[in-house]
mmCIF file of C-alpha atoms in Angstrom:
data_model
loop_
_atom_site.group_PDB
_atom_site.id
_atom_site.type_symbol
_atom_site.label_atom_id
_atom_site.label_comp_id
_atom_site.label_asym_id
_atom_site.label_seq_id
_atom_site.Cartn_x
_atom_site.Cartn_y
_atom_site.Cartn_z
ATOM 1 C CA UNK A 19 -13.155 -32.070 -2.762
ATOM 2 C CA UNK A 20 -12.428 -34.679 -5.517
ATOM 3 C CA UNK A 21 -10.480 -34.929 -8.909
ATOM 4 C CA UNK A 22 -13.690 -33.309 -11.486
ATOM 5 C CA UNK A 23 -15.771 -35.548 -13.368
ATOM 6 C CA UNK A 24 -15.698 -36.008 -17.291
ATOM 7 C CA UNK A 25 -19.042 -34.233 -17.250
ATOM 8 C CA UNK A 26 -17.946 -31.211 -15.557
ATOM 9 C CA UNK A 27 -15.018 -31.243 -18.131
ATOM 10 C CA UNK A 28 -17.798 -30.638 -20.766
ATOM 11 C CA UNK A 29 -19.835 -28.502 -18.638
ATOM 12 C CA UNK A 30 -16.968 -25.915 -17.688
ATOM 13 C CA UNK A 31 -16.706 -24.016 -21.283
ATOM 14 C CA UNK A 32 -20.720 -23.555 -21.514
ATOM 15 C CA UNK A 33 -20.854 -22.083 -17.497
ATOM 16 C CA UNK A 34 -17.661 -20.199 -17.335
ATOM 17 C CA UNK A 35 -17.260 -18.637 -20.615
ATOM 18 C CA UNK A 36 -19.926 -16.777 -19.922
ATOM 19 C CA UNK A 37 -19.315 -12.342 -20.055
ATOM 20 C CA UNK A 38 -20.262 -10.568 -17.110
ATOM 21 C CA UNK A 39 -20.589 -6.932 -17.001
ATOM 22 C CA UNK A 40 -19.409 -4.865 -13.709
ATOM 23 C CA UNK A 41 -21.057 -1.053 -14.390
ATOM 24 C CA UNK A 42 -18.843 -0.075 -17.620
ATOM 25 C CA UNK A 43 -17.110 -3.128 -17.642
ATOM 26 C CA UNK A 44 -17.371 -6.136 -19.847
ATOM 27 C CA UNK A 45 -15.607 -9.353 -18.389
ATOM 28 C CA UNK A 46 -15.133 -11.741 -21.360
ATOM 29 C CA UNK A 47 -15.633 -14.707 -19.073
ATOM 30 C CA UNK A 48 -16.197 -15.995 -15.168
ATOM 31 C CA UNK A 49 -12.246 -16.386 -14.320
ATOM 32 C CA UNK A 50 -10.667 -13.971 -12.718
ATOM 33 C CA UNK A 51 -7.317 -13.756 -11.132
ATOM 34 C CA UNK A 52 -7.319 -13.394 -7.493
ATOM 35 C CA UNK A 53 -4.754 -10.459 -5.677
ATOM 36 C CA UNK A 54 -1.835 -12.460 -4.710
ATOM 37 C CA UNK A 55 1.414 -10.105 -2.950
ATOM 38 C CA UNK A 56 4.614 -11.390 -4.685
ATOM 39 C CA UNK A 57 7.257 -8.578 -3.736
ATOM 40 C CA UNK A 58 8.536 -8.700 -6.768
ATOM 41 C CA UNK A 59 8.336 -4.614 -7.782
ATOM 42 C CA UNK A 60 11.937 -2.799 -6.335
ATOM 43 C CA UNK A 61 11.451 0.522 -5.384
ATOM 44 C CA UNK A 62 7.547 -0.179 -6.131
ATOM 45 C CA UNK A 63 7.955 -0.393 -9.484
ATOM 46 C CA UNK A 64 6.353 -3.038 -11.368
ATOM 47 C CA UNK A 65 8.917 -3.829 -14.062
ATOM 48 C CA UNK A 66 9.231 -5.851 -17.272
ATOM 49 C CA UNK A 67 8.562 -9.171 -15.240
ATOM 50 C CA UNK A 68 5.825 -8.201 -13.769
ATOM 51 C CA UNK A 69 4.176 -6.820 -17.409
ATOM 52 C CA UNK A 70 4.869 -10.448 -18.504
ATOM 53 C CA UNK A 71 3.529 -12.414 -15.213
ATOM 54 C CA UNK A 72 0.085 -10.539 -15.861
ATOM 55 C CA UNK A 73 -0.171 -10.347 -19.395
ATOM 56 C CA UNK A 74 0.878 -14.045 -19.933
ATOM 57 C CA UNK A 75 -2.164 -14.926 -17.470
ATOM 58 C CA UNK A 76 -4.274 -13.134 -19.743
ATOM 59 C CA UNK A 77 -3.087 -14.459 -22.927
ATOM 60 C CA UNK A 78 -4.408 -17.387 -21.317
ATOM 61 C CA UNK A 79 -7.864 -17.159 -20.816
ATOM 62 C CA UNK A 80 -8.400 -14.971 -17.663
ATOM 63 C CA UNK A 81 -11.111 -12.487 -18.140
ATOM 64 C CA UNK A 82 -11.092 -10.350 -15.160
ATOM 65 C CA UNK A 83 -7.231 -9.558 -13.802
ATOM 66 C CA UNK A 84 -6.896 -8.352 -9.629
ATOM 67 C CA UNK A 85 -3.840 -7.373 -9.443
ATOM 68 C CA UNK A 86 -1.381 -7.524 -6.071
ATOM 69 C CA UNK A 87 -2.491 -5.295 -3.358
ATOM 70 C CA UNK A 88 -0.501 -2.120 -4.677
ATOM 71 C CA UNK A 89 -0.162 0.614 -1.755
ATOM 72 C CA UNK A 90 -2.337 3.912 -1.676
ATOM 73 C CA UNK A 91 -0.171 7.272 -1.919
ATOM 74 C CA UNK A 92 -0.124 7.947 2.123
ATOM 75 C CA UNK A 93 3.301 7.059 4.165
ATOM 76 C CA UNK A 94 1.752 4.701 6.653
ATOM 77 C CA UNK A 95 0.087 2.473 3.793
ATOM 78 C CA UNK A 96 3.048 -0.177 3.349
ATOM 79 C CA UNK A 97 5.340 -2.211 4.958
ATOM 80 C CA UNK A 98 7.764 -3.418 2.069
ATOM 81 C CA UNK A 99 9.540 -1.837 -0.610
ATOM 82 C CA UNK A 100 9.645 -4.361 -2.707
ATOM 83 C CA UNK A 101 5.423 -3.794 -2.980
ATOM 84 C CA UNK A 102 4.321 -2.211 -5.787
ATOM 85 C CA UNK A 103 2.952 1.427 -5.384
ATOM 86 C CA UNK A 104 0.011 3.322 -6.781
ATOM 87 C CA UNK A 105 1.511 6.474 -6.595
ATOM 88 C CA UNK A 106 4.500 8.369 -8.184
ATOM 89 C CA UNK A 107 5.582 9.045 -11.819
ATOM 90 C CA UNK A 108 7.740 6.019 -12.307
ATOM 91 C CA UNK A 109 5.648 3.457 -10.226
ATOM 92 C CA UNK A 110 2.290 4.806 -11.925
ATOM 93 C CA UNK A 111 4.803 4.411 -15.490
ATOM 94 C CA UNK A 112 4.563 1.012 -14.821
ATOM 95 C CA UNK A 113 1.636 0.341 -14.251
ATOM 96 C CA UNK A 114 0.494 1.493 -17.384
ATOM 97 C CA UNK A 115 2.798 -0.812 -19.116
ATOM 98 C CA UNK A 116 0.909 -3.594 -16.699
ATOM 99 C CA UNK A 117 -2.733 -2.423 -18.372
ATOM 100 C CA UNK A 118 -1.642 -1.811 -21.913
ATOM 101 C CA UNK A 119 -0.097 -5.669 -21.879
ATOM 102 C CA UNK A 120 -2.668 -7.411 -20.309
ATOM 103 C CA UNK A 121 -5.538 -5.408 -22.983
ATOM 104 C CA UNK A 122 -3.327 -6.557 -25.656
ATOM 105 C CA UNK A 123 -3.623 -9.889 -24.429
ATOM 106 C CA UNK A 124 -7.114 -9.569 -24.448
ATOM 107 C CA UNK A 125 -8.334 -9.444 -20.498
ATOM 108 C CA UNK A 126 -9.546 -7.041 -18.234
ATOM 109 C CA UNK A 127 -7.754 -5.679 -15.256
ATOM 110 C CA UNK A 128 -8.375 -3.878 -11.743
ATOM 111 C CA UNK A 129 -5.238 -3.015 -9.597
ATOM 112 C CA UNK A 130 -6.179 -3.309 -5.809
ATOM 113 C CA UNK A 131 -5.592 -0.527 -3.836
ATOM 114 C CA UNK A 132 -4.108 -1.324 -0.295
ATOM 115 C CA UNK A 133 -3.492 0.580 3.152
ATOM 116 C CA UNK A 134 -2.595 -2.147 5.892
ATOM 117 C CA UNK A 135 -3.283 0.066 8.548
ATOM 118 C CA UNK A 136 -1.917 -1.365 12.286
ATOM 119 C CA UNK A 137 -0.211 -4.065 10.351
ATOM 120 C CA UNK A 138 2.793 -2.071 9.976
ATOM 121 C CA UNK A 139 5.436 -2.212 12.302
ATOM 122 C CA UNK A 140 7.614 1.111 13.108
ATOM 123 C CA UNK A 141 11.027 1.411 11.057
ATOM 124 C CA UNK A 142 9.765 -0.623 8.068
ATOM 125 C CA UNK A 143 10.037 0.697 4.662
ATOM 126 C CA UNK A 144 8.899 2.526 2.089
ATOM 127 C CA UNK A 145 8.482 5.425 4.683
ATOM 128 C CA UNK A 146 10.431 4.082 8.181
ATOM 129 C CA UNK A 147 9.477 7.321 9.800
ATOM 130 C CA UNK A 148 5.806 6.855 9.093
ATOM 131 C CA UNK A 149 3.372 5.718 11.823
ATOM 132 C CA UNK A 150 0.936 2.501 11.914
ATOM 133 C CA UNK A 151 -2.708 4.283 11.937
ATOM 134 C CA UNK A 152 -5.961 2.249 12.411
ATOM 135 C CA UNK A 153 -9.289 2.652 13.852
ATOM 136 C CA UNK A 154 -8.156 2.618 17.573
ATOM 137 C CA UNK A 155 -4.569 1.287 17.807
ATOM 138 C CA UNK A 156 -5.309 -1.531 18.214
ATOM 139 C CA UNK A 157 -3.995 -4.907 16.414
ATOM 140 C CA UNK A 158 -6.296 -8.022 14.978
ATOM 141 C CA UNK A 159 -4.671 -10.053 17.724
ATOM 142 C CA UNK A 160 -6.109 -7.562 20.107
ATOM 143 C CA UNK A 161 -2.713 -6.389 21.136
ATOM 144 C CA UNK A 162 -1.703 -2.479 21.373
ATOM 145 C CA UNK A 163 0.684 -1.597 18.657
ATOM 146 C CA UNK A 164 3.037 1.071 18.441
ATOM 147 C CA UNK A 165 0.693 3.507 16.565
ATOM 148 C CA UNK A 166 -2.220 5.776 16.728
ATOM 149 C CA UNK A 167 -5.642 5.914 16.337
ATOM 150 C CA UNK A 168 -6.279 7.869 13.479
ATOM 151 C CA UNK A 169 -7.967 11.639 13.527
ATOM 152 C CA UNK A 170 -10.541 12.868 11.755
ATOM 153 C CA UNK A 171 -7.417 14.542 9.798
ATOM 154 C CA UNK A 172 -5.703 11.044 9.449
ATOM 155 C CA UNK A 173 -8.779 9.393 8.117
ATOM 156 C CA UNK A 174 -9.545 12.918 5.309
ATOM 157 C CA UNK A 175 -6.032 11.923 4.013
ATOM 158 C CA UNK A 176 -6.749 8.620 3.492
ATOM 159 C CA UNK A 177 -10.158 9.027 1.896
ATOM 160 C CA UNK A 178 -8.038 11.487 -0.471
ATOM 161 C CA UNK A 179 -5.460 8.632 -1.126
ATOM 162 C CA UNK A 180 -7.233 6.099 -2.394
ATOM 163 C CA UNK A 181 -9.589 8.496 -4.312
ATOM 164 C CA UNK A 182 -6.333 10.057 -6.304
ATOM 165 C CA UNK A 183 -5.288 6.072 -6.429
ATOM 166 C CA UNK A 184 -8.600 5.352 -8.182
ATOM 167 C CA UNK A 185 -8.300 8.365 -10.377
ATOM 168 C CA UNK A 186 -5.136 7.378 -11.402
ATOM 169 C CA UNK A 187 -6.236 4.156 -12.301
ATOM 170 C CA UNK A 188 -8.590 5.190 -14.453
ATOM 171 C CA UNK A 189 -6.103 7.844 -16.079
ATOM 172 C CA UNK A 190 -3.470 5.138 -16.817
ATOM 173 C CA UNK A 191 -6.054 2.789 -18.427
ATOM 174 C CA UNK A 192 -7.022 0.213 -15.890
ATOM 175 C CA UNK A 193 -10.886 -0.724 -15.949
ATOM 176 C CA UNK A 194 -11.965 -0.263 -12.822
ATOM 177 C CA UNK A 195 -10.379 -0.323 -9.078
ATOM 178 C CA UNK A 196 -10.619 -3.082 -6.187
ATOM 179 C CA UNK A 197 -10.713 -2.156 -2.389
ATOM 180 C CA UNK A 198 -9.063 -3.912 0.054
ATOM 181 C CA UNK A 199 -11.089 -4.218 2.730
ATOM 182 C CA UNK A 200 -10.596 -7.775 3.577
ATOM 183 C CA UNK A 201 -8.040 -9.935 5.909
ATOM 184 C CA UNK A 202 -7.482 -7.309 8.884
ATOM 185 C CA UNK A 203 -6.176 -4.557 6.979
ATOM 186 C CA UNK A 204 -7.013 -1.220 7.658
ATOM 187 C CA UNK A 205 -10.450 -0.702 6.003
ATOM 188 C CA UNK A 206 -11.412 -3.922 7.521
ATOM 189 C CA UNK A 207 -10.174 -3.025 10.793
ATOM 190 C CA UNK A 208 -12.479 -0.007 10.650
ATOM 191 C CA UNK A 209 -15.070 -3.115 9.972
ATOM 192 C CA UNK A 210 -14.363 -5.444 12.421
ATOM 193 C CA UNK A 211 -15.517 -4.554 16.515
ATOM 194 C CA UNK A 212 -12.171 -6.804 17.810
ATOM 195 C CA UNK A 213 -10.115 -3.851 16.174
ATOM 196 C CA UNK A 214 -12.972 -0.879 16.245
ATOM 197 C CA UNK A 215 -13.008 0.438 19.308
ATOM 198 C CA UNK A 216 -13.928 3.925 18.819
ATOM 199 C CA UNK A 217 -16.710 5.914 20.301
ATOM 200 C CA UNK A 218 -17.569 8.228 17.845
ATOM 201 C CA UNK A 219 -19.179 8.730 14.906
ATOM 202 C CA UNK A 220 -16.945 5.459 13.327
ATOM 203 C CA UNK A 221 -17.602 3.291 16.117
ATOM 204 C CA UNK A 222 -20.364 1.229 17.639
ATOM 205 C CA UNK A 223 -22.428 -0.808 15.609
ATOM 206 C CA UNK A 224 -21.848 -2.080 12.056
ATOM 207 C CA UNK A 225 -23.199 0.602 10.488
ATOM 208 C CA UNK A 226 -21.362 3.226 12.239
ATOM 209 C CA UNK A 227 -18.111 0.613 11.408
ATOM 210 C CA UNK A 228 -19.126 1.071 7.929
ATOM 211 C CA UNK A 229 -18.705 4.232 7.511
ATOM 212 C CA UNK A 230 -15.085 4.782 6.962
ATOM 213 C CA UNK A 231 -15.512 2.209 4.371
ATOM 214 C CA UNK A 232 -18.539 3.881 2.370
ATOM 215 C CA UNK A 233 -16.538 7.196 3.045
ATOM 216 C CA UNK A 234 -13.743 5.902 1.135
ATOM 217 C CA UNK A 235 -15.371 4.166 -1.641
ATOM 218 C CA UNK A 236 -17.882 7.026 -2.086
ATOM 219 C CA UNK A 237 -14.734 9.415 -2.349
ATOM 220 C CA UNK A 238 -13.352 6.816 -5.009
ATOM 221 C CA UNK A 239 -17.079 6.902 -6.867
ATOM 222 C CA UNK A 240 -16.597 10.588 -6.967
ATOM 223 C CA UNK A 241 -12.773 10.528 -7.996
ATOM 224 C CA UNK A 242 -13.988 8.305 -11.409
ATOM 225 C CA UNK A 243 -15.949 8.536 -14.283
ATOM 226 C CA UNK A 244 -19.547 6.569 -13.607
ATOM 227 C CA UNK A 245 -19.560 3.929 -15.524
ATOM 228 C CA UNK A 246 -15.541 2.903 -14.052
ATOM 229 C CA UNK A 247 -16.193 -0.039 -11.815
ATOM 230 C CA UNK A 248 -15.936 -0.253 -8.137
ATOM 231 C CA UNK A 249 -15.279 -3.277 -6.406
ATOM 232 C CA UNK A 250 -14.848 -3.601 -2.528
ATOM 233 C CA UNK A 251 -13.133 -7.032 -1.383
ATOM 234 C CA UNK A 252 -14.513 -8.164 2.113
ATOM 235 C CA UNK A 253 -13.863 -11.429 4.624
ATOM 236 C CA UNK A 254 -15.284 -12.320 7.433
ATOM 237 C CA UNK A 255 -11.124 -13.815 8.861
ATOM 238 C CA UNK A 256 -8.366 -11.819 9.765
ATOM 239 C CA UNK A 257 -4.408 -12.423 9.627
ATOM 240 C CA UNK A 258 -4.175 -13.360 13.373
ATOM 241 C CA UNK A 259 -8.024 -14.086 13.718
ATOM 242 C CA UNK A 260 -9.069 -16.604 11.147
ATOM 243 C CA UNK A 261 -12.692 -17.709 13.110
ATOM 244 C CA UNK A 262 -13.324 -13.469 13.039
ATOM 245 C CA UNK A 263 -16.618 -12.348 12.220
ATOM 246 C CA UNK A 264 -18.009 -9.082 10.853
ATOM 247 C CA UNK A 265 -21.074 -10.995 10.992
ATOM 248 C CA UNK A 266 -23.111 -13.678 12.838
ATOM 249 C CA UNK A 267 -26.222 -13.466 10.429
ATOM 250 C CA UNK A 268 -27.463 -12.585 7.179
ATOM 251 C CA UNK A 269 -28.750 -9.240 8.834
ATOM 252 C CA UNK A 270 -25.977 -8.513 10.440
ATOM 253 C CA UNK A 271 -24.010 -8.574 6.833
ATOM 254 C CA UNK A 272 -26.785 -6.550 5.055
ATOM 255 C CA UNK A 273 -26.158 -3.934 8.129
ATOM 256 C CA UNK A 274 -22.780 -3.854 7.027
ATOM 257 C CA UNK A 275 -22.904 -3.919 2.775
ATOM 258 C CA UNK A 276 -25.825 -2.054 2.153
ATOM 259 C CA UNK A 277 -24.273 1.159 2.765
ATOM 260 C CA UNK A 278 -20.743 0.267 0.759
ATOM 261 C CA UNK A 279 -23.307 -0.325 -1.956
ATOM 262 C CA UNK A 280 -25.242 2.861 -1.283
ATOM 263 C CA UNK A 281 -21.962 4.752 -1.360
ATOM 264 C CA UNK A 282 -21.144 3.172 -5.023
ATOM 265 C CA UNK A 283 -19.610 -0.193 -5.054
ATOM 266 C CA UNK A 284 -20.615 -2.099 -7.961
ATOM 267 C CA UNK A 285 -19.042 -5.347 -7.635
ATOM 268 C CA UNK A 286 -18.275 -7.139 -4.585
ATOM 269 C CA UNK A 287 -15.009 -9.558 -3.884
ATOM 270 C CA UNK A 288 -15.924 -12.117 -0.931
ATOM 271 C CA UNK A 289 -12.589 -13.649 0.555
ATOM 272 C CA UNK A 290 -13.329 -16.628 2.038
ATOM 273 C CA UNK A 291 -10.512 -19.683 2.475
ATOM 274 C CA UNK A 292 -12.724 -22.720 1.420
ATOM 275 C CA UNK A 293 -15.217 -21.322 -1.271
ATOM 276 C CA UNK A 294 -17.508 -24.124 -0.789
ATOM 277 C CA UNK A 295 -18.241 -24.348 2.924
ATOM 278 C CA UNK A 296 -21.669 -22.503 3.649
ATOM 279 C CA UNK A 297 -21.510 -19.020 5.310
ATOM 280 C CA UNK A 298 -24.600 -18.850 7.497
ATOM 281 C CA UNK A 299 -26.840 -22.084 8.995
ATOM 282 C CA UNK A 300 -30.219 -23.304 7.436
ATOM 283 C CA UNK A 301 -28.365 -22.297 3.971
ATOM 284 C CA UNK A 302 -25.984 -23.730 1.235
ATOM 285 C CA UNK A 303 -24.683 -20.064 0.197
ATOM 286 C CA UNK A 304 -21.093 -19.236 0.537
ATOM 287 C CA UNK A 305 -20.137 -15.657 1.223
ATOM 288 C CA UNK A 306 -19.998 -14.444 -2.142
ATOM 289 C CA UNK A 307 -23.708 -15.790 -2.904
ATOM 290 C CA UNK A 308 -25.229 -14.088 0.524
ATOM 291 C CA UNK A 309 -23.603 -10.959 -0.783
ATOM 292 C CA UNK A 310 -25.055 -11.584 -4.088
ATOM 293 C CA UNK A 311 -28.686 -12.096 -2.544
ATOM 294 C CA UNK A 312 -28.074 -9.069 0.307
ATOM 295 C CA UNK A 313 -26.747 -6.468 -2.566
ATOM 296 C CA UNK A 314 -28.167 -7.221 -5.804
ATOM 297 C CA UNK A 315 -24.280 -6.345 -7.117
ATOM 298 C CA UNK A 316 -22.281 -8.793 -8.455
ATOM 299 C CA UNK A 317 -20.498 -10.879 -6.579
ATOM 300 C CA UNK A 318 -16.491 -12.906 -6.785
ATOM 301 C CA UNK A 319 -16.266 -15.940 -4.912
ATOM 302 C CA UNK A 320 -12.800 -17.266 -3.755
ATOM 303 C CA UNK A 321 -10.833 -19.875 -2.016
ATOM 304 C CA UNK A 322 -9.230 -23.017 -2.475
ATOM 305 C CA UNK A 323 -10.408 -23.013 -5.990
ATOM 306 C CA UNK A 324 -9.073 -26.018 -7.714
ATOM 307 C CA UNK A 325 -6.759 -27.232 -5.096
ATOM 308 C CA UNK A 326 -7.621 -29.326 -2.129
ATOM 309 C CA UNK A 327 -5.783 -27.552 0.699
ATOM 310 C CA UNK A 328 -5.918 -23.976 1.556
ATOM 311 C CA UNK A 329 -3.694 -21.167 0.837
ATOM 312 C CA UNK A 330 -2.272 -20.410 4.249
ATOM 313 C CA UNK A 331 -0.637 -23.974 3.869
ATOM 314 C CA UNK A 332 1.010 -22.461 1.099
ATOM 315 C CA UNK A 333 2.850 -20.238 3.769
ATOM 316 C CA UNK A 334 4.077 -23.248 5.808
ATOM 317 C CA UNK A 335 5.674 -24.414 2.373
ATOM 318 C CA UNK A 336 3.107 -27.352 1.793
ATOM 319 C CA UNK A 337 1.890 -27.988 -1.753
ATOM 320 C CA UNK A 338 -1.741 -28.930 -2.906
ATOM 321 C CA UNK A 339 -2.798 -31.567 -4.855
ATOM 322 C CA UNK A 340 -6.048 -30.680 -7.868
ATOM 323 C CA UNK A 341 -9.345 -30.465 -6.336
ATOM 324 C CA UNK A 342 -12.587 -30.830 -7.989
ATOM 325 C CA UNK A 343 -14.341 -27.948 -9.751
ATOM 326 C CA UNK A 344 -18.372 -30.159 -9.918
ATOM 327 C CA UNK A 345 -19.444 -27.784 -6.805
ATOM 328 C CA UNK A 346 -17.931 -24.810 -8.685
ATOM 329 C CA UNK A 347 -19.606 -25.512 -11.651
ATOM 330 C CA UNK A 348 -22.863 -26.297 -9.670
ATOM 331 C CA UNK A 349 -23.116 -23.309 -7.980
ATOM 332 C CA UNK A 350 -21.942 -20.927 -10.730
ATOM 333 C CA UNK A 351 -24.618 -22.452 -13.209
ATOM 334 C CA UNK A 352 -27.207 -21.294 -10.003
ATOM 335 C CA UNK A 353 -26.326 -17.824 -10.228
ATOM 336 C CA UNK A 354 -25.172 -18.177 -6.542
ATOM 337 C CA UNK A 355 -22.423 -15.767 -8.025
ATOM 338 C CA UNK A 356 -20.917 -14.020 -11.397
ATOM 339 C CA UNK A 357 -17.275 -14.936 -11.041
ATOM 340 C CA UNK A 358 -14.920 -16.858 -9.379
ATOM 341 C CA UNK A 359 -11.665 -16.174 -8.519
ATOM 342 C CA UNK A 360 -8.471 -18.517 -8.646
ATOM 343 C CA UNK A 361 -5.122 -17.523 -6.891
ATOM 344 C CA UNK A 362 -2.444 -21.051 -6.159
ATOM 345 C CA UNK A 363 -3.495 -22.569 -9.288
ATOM 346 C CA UNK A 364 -2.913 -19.768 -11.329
ATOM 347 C CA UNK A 365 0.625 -19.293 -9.790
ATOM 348 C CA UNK A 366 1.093 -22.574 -10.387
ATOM 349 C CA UNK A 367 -0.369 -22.878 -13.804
ATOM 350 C CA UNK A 368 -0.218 -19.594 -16.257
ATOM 351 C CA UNK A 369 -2.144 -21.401 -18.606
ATOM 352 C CA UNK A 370 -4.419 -22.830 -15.814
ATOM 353 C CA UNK A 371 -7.942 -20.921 -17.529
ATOM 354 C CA UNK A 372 -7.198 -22.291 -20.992
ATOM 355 C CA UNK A 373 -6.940 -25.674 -19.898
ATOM 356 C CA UNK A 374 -10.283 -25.628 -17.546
ATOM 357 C CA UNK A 375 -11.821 -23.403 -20.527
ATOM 358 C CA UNK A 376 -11.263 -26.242 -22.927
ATOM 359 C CA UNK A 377 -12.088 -28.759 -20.633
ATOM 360 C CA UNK A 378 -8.352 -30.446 -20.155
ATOM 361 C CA UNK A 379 -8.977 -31.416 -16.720
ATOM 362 C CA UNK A 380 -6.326 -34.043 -16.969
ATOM 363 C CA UNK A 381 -3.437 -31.397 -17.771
ATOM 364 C CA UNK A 382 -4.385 -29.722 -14.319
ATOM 365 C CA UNK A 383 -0.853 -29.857 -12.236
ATOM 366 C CA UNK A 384 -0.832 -29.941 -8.047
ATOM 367 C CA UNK A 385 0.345 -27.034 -6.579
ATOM 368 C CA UNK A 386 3.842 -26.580 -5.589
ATOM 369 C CA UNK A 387 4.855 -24.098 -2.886
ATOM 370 C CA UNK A 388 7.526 -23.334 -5.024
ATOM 371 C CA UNK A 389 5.773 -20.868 -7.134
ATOM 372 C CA UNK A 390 5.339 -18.239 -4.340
ATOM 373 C CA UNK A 391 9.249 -17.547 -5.252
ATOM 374 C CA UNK A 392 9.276 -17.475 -8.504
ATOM 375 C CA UNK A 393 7.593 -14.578 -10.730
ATOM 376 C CA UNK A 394 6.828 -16.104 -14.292
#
């Protein structure tokens, strides 16, 4: 990836300011803001700073707002206490502070609901008495963890969860929901054979993997009014398995989407960690484009956008330096998909959309590791 040409600098207003409707939903443009965990909500309360870290990004020029995975109202969803929640009076009191800013502001915004599933280690908060629960027990890393495979009970109460979640969300003023099913979390585990090991009715082949997934979002379809959108956020990687596959070929992902779409998902968020790289051979789409031409639903693309190293760098406390945005533009011009999501530069850069918007290429700042400790 290279610094942008002066022609793309001309070309980004005319391709990205484009709106994009999702169901109900009106996006005023193409950039969204990609769910980024910060830890920043005590108690799982999204406070005062956190009302100004979203509604300053959209102030700024981003259309569609993801917000932090924000944990589902069952014990075993979460890990930290310093994660926001999606359920309880004060927690959901905050939230709506989080909407009515960033509509003020002038963007759009989706919180994304979150259960991590086998992630969770035993003892950690909000709930330390709380169990991990997944498909089978069993870790992305492939090792046993120190929970259970969940019951047909355990997976009714988490269907029920994230539908109340989603109800919520629509009750506090939010316009729409996201899923996570992505990264090895515990939707995706359902997804994913390394971590679905079940033989029954939510086991075996992708389809039958699905199904947890298209139960839960169908539940959430049910829980909100019809036009609300629904969008489901999906990678192929996991946290400890980052050449994972849900799928080796195109059919093999239709197997899988079709019946999330079926069930009611109207947008769909593909996580992928370079957005630019092709998904499947004898073809130049990326994720988010084969799910585009698989679904017919609109499709997010993500990953390394504007920066030329990936995220999980970020981790290891490495910067990035400004990558080129000519592909972007290319490919979003195509139609290969409807909007594009940006996470390190937009920690970095608050006012990162304007400046692309307007074409100030040259104003465009490297990314600093720095930012993932800082909430402004």
């Amino acid at each position: 990836m290279t610094v942008t040409s002066p022609d793309a600098a001309a070309r980004a207003a005319g391709i990205l300011s484009r709106p994009v409707v999702i169901n109900g939903l009106t996006v005023p443009n193409r950039i969204a803001m990609a769910p980024m965990t910060r830890m920043f909500s005590p108690g799982g309360v999204p406070g005062e700073d956190v009302v100004s870290y979203y509604s300053r990004r959209a102030a700024a020029g981003v259309g569609l707002i993801v917000t932090e995975g924000t944990y589902v109202g069952h014990e075993s969803a979460g890990m930290s206490d310093r994660v926001p929640r999606f359920h309880g009076e004060e927690q959901l009191a905050g939230w709506a502070k989080v909407a009515e800013a960033v509509h003020a502001a002038g963007g759009t915004i989706v919180p994304q609901l979150w259960h991590i599933g086998m992630v969770r280690e035993q003892g950690q908060a909000p709930y330390p008495e709380a169990p991990a629960v997944g498909p089978s027990g069993v870790r992305t890393d492939g090792t046993e963890g120190t929970g259970k495979a969940m019951t047909r009970a355990d997976i009714d109460d988490v269907v029920a969860a994230f539908a109340r979640a989603a109800a919520d969300a629509e009750r506090i003023g939010f316009d729409g929901v996201e899923l996570h099913g992505a990264h090895g979390y515990l939707i995706d585990q359902f997804l994913w054979s390394g971590t679905n090991r079940r033989t029954d009715s939510y086991g075996g082949d992708p389809v039958a993997r699905a199904k947890f997934a298209a139960e839960v979002v169908a539940a959430v379809r049910a829980a909100v009014s019809p036009e609300f959108p629904v969008v489901f956020r999906y990678s192929q990687w996991k946290q400890d398995a980052y050449d994972a596959r849900l799928a080796e070929t195109p059919q093999e992902l239709e197997a899988i989407l079709a019946p999330l779409a079926a069930a009611g998902v109207d947008a769909f968020h593909a996580s992928t960690r370079r957005y630019w790289l092709p998904e499947f051979e004898d073809s130049d789409l990326n994720l988010a484009g084969w799910t585009k031409k698989l679904t017919g639903r609109p499709a997010i693309t993500v990953g390394s956008v504007g920066l030329d190293g990936e995220f999980l760098e970020a981790f290891q406390g490495r910067g990035a330096g400004v990558g080129g945005l000519d592909d972007l533009l290319d490919r979003m011009e195509r139609d290969e998909f409807d909007l594009v999501a940006v996470g390190r530069a937009l920690l970095q850069d608050p006012d990162w959309a304007a400046k692309v918007l307007a074409g100030r290429f040259d104003e465009l700042a490297p990314y600093d590791a720095a930012s993932l400790r800082t909430l402004s």
